[in-house]
Amino acid sequence: MTNADSEAFGVYVHWPFCLSKCPYCDFNSHVRHAAIDQERFARAFAQEIATTAGRIGPRTVTSIFLGGGTPSLMQPQTVGAILDAIGKHWHVAGDVEVSLEANPTSVEATRFAGYRTAGVNRVSLGVQAMDDASLKMLGRLHTAEEAMQAVAIARGAFDRYSFDLIYARPDQTPAMWTEELTRAIGEAAEHLSLYQLTIEEGTPFFGLHAAGKLKTPDEGLARTLYDVTQEICARHGLPAYEISNHARPGAECRHNLVYWRGQEYAGIGPGAHGRLDIDGIRHATATDKRPEAWVMRVESTGHGVMTDDLLNREERADEFLLMGLRLAEGIDPRRYAAISGRALDPRRIALLREEGAIAVDTDGRLRVTQEGFPVLDAVVADLAA
C-alpha cells in the first residue's frame, strides 16, 4: 500500500432507508412504512451521476461503495441501474472494487446472487455481535445464527467479503471479547471492521447513557479491549491498516483508502458527501439528507447538492492529516507540505516521537504508533497547530 496511486477515484452511493433505526446509529438513515419507489430513486441516482460527471469531466472509477442506510433493501435491478449509470458517464477500471453494505438477514442474503450478477464483487455485512443477547441490546433484527448463515452465503457468492462487529459493549470483558473476536476471525476470510461502541448525541443510547441506564466500559477497560483487538487480529494475520479496520495484506477496502488518503470521490444520493477536484480546486459537497426532498431536488435541478464548499490549502491539509494519520501506513510529510504550502513543525514531530506517539520511517513517512492511536485526535491537533 502506498500513497502513489493518486489517480484513484471513488463513487459513494447512499441508500437512505432501513427497516428499523438502531439505537446507537447517527447515520442518515430513515424508516418508511410505505413501499419505496425504487425505480424513481434509481432514475434520480442516474441523473445525479450524469450531472456530477458533466461537472467534473472524465474520470476512471477505481471503487464504488453502496452504503447506507441498508443498501441490501435495494432490488438487484436497482443496483444494476446505478452501476450502469456510473459506467455510462465515467470509464470504469477493469479491476474496480464494487462494495455493498448488507444486513445479515436471510431475506437479504437471498439477493446476493442478484447483486453479484449486477456487478457487486465485495459485500460488507453488519453482523455487529455474535450472540443473541448483544444483538437484541444493539437493536439488530437478525440472530447470531442467521448472521453466520448470511456470511456463509456471502462466502459462496463473492470473492471478497467483510463484516463489522461492535465491541466495548455493556458488561463485555476482555475474555468475552477475545473469544468472540477469535470466532469472528475464523468466519472472516480477509477483512474485519471493528468499532468501539460510541454514544452519539441524538441517538436513543445517548438518552439511556445520560440517565445511567446504559453503562459502557470506562476508559481503562476500553483501552484494554482496544489492545486485545490489535493483538488478536495481528496474531491471526489481520493487522490494523486503519484504526478500526483489519485485513490480510492486499485485502484492504480500496474505497475506504480513497477517503483516508485524501483522494477524490463523488457523493451520490441523500446525505452523501463528496470531495471533487474542479479546475485544481477541492470542493467539499453534501446533498440534501431528506430522501424525498433529495429526489424532488434532483428531478427539478439535476442534483441534490445543498453545500459546495471550496477548501483552501489549510483546510485541505488539515483534512489530509486527520484522515491520513488514521492509516497504519501514515502520511508523506512532503505531500502535506505540497498541499498546505508549509512543512510540519520539526520540533513538534521531535516531541511527539519522544513521547512515543508517532514514528518516522526511513523513507520519511510519518505514522502514529500503537500507543498514539488511542489519542489520535490530540496528535493531529498538535501537528496541525
GROMACS .gro file of C-alpha atoms in nm, residues 44-301:
model
  258
   44ALA     CA    1  -3.264   1.010  -0.957
   45PHE     CA    2  -2.932   0.837  -0.879
   46ALA     CA    3  -2.863   0.811  -1.255
   47GLN     CA    4  -2.947   1.180  -1.302
   48GLU     CA    5  -2.720   1.294  -1.018
   49ILE     CA    6  -2.437   1.076  -1.156
   50ALA     CA    7  -2.486   1.234  -1.502
   51THR     CA    8  -2.483   1.588  -1.357
   52THR     CA    9  -2.172   1.520  -1.148
   53ALA     CA   10  -1.989   1.369  -1.446
   54GLY     CA   11  -2.083   1.670  -1.659
   55ARG     CA   12  -1.941   1.896  -1.394
   56ILE     CA   13  -1.606   1.726  -1.331
   57GLY     CA   14  -1.540   1.561  -1.666
   58PRO     CA   15  -1.370   1.227  -1.741
   59ARG     CA   16  -1.251   1.005  -1.456
   60THR     CA   17  -1.152   0.640  -1.419
   61VAL     CA   18  -1.361   0.489  -1.138
   62THR     CA   19  -1.145   0.259  -0.922
   63SER     CA   20  -1.401   0.188  -0.649
   64ILE     CA   21  -1.776   0.210  -0.591
   65PHE     CA   22  -1.935   0.181  -0.248
   66LEU     CA   23  -2.309   0.137  -0.192
   67GLY     CA   24  -2.363   0.241   0.170
   68GLY     CA   25  -2.650   0.346   0.391
   69GLY     CA   26  -2.893   0.303   0.546
   70THR     CA   27  -2.937  -0.055   0.430
   71PRO     CA   28  -2.840  -0.097   0.062
   72SER     CA   29  -2.937  -0.467   0.077
   73LEU     CA   30  -3.300  -0.349   0.081
   74MET     CA   31  -3.247  -0.248  -0.284
   75GLN     CA   32  -3.363  -0.481  -0.556
   76PRO     CA   33  -3.069  -0.617  -0.761
   77GLN     CA   34  -3.208  -0.433  -1.068
   78THR     CA   35  -3.187  -0.101  -0.876
   79VAL     CA   36  -2.820  -0.172  -0.802
   80GLY     CA   37  -2.769  -0.271  -1.166
   81ALA     CA   38  -2.924   0.057  -1.288
   82ILE     CA   39  -2.692   0.260  -1.061
   83LEU     CA   40  -2.381   0.071  -1.177
   84ASP     CA   41  -2.491   0.108  -1.541
   85ALA     CA   42  -2.523   0.486  -1.494
   86ILE     CA   43  -2.173   0.507  -1.347
   87GLY     CA   44  -2.037   0.305  -1.642
   88LYS     CA   45  -2.222   0.525  -1.891
   89HIS     CA   46  -2.072   0.852  -1.767
   90TRP     CA   47  -1.723   0.751  -1.650
   91HIS     CA   48  -1.464   0.496  -1.752
   92VAL     CA   49  -1.469   0.209  -1.502
   93ALA     CA   50  -1.139   0.034  -1.423
   94GLY     CA   51  -1.124  -0.333  -1.518
   95ASP     CA   52  -1.041  -0.427  -1.159
   96VAL     CA   53  -1.293  -0.190  -0.999
   97GLU     CA   54  -1.394  -0.276  -0.642
   98VAL     CA   55  -1.774  -0.263  -0.602
   99SER     CA   56  -1.881  -0.296  -0.236
  100LEU     CA   57  -2.231  -0.318  -0.097
  101GLU     CA   58  -2.328  -0.297   0.272
  102ALA     CA   59  -2.577  -0.564   0.372
  103ASN     CA   60  -2.774  -0.672   0.674
  104PRO     CA   61  -2.708  -1.040   0.750
  105THR     CA   62  -3.072  -1.149   0.740
  106SER     CA   63  -3.189  -1.449   0.543
  107VAL     CA   64  -3.424  -1.231   0.334
  108GLU     CA   65  -3.145  -1.001   0.222
  109ALA     CA   66  -2.898  -1.289   0.170
  110THR     CA   67  -3.135  -1.428  -0.098
  111ARG     CA   68  -3.048  -1.120  -0.310
  112PHE     CA   69  -2.670  -1.182  -0.301
  113ALA     CA   70  -2.661  -1.377  -0.629
  114GLY     CA   71  -2.857  -1.095  -0.793
  115TYR     CA   72  -2.611  -0.834  -0.665
  116ARG     CA   73  -2.323  -1.041  -0.796
  117THR     CA   74  -2.486  -1.055  -1.140
  118ALA     CA   75  -2.546  -0.677  -1.126
  119GLY     CA   76  -2.172  -0.619  -1.077
  120VAL     CA   77  -2.113  -0.614  -0.700
  121ASN     CA   78  -1.789  -0.800  -0.617
  122ARG     CA   79  -1.749  -0.730  -0.245
  123VAL     CA   80  -2.004  -0.729   0.036
  124SER     CA   81  -1.976  -0.581   0.386
  125LEU     CA   82  -2.209  -0.739   0.642
  126GLY     CA   83  -2.335  -0.557   0.951
  127VAL     CA   84  -2.308  -0.853   1.190
  128GLN     CA   85  -2.225  -0.629   1.496
  129ALA     CA   86  -2.225  -0.911   1.757
  130MET     CA   87  -2.213  -1.289   1.765
  131ASP     CA   88  -2.460  -1.361   2.044
  132ASP     CA   89  -2.834  -1.303   2.051
  133ALA     CA   90  -2.846  -1.105   2.379
  134SER     CA   91  -2.598  -0.847   2.248
  135LEU     CA   92  -2.777  -0.827   1.913
  136LYS     CA   93  -3.105  -0.757   2.092
  137MET     CA   94  -2.939  -0.490   2.307
  138LEU     CA   95  -2.800  -0.327   1.989
  139GLY     CA   96  -3.146  -0.327   1.831
  140ARG     CA   97  -3.048  -0.563   1.548
  141LEU     CA   98  -3.319  -0.763   1.371
  142HIS     CA   99  -3.111  -1.076   1.299
  143THR     CA  100  -2.997  -1.363   1.521
  144ALA     CA  101  -2.636  -1.478   1.556
  145GLU     CA  102  -2.717  -1.799   1.369
  146GLU     CA  103  -2.884  -1.607   1.085
  147ALA     CA  104  -2.579  -1.378   1.063
  148MET     CA  105  -2.339  -1.671   1.024
  149GLN     CA  106  -2.567  -1.827   0.759
  150ALA     CA  107  -2.556  -1.494   0.569
  151VAL     CA  108  -2.176  -1.488   0.600
  152ALA     CA  109  -2.167  -1.840   0.450
  153ILE     CA  110  -2.392  -1.729   0.161
  154ALA     CA  111  -2.168  -1.424   0.106
  155ARG     CA  112  -1.863  -1.651   0.102
  156GLY     CA  113  -2.021  -1.854  -0.178
  157ALA     CA  114  -2.140  -1.553  -0.380
  158PHE     CA  115  -1.845  -1.312  -0.358
  159ASP     CA  116  -1.468  -1.342  -0.384
  160ARG     CA  117  -1.435  -1.072  -0.120
  161TYR     CA  118  -1.645  -1.009   0.189
  162SER     CA  119  -1.609  -0.837   0.525
  163PHE     CA  120  -1.816  -0.794   0.835
  164ASP     CA  121  -1.850  -0.543   1.118
  165LEU     CA  122  -1.851  -0.601   1.492
  166ILE     CA  123  -1.913  -0.352   1.771
  167TYR     CA  124  -1.712  -0.401   2.091
  168ALA     CA  125  -1.676  -0.222   2.426
  169ARG     CA  126  -2.041  -0.314   2.480
  170PRO     CA  127  -2.204  -0.301   2.826
  171ASP     CA  128  -2.067  -0.576   3.059
  172GLN     CA  129  -1.821  -0.703   2.797
  173THR     CA  130  -1.498  -0.837   2.947
  174PRO     CA  131  -1.162  -0.881   2.767
  175ALA     CA  132  -1.208  -1.261   2.794
  176MET     CA  133  -1.553  -1.246   2.633
  177TRP     CA  134  -1.425  -1.023   2.352
  178THR     CA  135  -1.121  -1.246   2.296
  179GLU     CA  136  -1.348  -1.548   2.245
  180GLU     CA  137  -1.591  -1.361   2.018
  181LEU     CA  138  -1.319  -1.199   1.808
  182THR     CA  139  -1.133  -1.529   1.763
  183ARG     CA  140  -1.456  -1.688   1.640
  184ALA     CA  141  -1.517  -1.396   1.406
  185ILE     CA  142  -1.170  -1.426   1.253
  186GLY     CA  143  -1.249  -1.789   1.176
  187GLU     CA  144  -1.551  -1.670   0.973
  188ALA     CA  145  -1.391  -1.365   0.810
  189ALA     CA  146  -1.172  -1.454   0.516
  190GLU     CA  147  -0.981  -1.132   0.472
  191HIS     CA  148  -1.132  -0.822   0.634
  192LEU     CA  149  -1.300  -0.714   0.960
  193SER     CA  150  -1.424  -0.371   1.070
  194LEU     CA  151  -1.418  -0.347   1.450
  195TYR     CA  152  -1.572  -0.041   1.613
  196GLN     CA  153  -1.583   0.060   1.976
  197LEU     CA  154  -1.940   0.141   2.080
  198THR     CA  155  -1.962   0.520   2.091
  199ILE     CA  156  -2.253   0.710   2.239
  200GLU     CA  157  -2.362   0.963   1.976
  201GLU     CA  158  -2.575   1.266   2.059
  202GLY     CA  159  -2.931   1.246   1.930
  203THR     CA  160  -2.950   0.864   1.947
  204PRO     CA  161  -3.167   0.663   2.193
  205PHE     CA  162  -2.844   0.530   2.351
  206PHE     CA  163  -2.741   0.888   2.431
  207GLY     CA  164  -3.051   0.938   2.649
  208LEU     CA  165  -3.014   0.600   2.820
  209HIS     CA  166  -2.643   0.663   2.886
  210ALA     CA  167  -2.713   1.008   3.032
  211ALA     CA  168  -2.980   0.858   3.260
  212GLY     CA  169  -2.736   0.592   3.384
  213LYS     CA  170  -2.939   0.310   3.227
  214LEU     CA  171  -2.667   0.214   2.979
  215LYS     CA  172  -2.318   0.160   3.119
  216THR     CA  173  -2.027   0.140   2.877
  217PRO     CA  174  -1.672   0.036   2.977
  218ASP     CA  175  -1.461   0.303   3.146
  219GLU     CA  176  -1.155   0.446   2.973
  220GLY     CA  177  -0.916   0.188   3.117
  221LEU     CA  178  -1.127  -0.112   3.016
  222ALA     CA  179  -1.199   0.039   2.671
  223ARG     CA  180  -0.822   0.075   2.620
  224THR     CA  181  -0.766  -0.288   2.725
  225LEU     CA  182  -1.034  -0.404   2.479
  226TYR     CA  183  -0.867  -0.198   2.204
  227ASP     CA  184  -0.527  -0.354   2.282
  228VAL     CA  185  -0.679  -0.704   2.283
  229THR     CA  186  -0.831  -0.630   1.939
  230GLN     CA  187  -0.495  -0.525   1.791
  231GLU     CA  188  -0.306  -0.817   1.941
  232ILE     CA  189  -0.551  -1.093   1.839
  233CYS     CA  190  -0.604  -0.961   1.484
  234ALA     CA  191  -0.229  -0.918   1.425
  235ARG     CA  192  -0.162  -1.269   1.558
  236HIS     CA  193  -0.416  -1.413   1.312
  237GLY     CA  194  -0.276  -1.225   1.011
  238LEU     CA  195  -0.531  -0.940   1.002
  239PRO     CA  196  -0.331  -0.640   1.125
  240ALA     CA  197  -0.498  -0.299   1.151
  241TYR     CA  198  -0.443  -0.093   0.838
  242GLU     CA  199  -0.665   0.181   0.984
  243ILE     CA  200  -0.781   0.245   1.341
  244SER     CA  201  -1.095   0.028   1.312
  245ASN     CA  202  -1.019  -0.182   1.005
  246HIS     CA  203  -0.819  -0.504   0.985
  247ALA     CA  204  -0.723  -0.700   0.674
  248ARG     CA  205  -0.488  -0.956   0.533
  249PRO     CA  206  -0.221  -0.772   0.331
  250GLY     CA  207  -0.369  -0.679  -0.007
  251ALA     CA  208  -0.731  -0.724   0.110
  252GLU     CA  209  -0.782  -0.368   0.238
  253CYS     CA  210  -1.106  -0.194   0.135
  254ARG     CA  211  -0.982   0.012  -0.159
  255HIS     CA  212  -1.276   0.251  -0.147
  256ASN     CA  213  -1.214   0.347   0.216
  257LEU     CA  214  -0.846   0.404   0.132
  258VAL     CA  215  -0.964   0.672  -0.113
  259TYR     CA  216  -1.109   0.867   0.183
  260TRP     CA  217  -0.816   0.816   0.415
  261ARG     CA  218  -0.555   0.901   0.153
  262GLY     CA  219  -0.729   1.230   0.073
  263GLN     CA  220  -0.817   1.125  -0.282
  264GLU     CA  221  -1.118   1.224  -0.492
  265TYR     CA  222  -1.469   1.078  -0.470
  266ALA     CA  223  -1.822   1.165  -0.579
  267GLY     CA  224  -2.105   1.152  -0.324
  268ILE     CA  225  -2.435   1.042  -0.480
  269GLY     CA  226  -2.772   1.009  -0.304
  270PRO     CA  227  -2.945   1.163   0.002
  271GLY     CA  228  -2.695   1.295   0.258
  272ALA     CA  229  -2.387   1.180   0.061
  273HIS     CA  230  -2.061   1.373   0.093
  274GLY     CA  231  -1.806   1.414  -0.184
  275ARG     CA  232  -1.459   1.556  -0.247
  276LEU     CA  233  -1.423   1.672  -0.605
  277ASP     CA  234  -1.134   1.847  -0.784
  278ILE     CA  235  -1.259   2.106  -1.032
  279ASP     CA  236  -1.006   2.331  -1.208
  280GLY     CA  237  -0.746   2.243  -0.946
  281ILE     CA  238  -0.970   2.338  -0.652
  282ARG     CA  239  -1.101   2.085  -0.400
  283HIS     CA  240  -1.479   2.105  -0.348
  284ALA     CA  241  -1.646   1.953  -0.039
  285THR     CA  242  -2.003   1.864  -0.138
  286ALA     CA  243  -2.302   1.739   0.059
  287THR     CA  244  -2.652   1.657  -0.066
  288ASP     CA  245  -2.996   1.703   0.091
  289LYS     CA  246  -3.033   1.447   0.373
  290ARG     CA  247  -3.411   1.407   0.338
  291PRO     CA  248  -3.476   1.127   0.086
  292GLU     CA  249  -3.798   1.261  -0.066
  293ALA     CA  250  -3.668   1.620  -0.077
  294TRP     CA  251  -3.347   1.493  -0.241
  295VAL     CA  252  -3.544   1.311  -0.513
  296MET     CA  253  -3.756   1.619  -0.591
  297ARG     CA  254  -3.447   1.840  -0.598
  298VAL     CA  255  -3.271   1.603  -0.840
  299GLU     CA  256  -3.582   1.586  -1.061
  300SER     CA  257  -3.601   1.965  -1.081
  301THR     CA  258  -3.232   2.067  -1.089
   0.00000   0.00000   0.00000
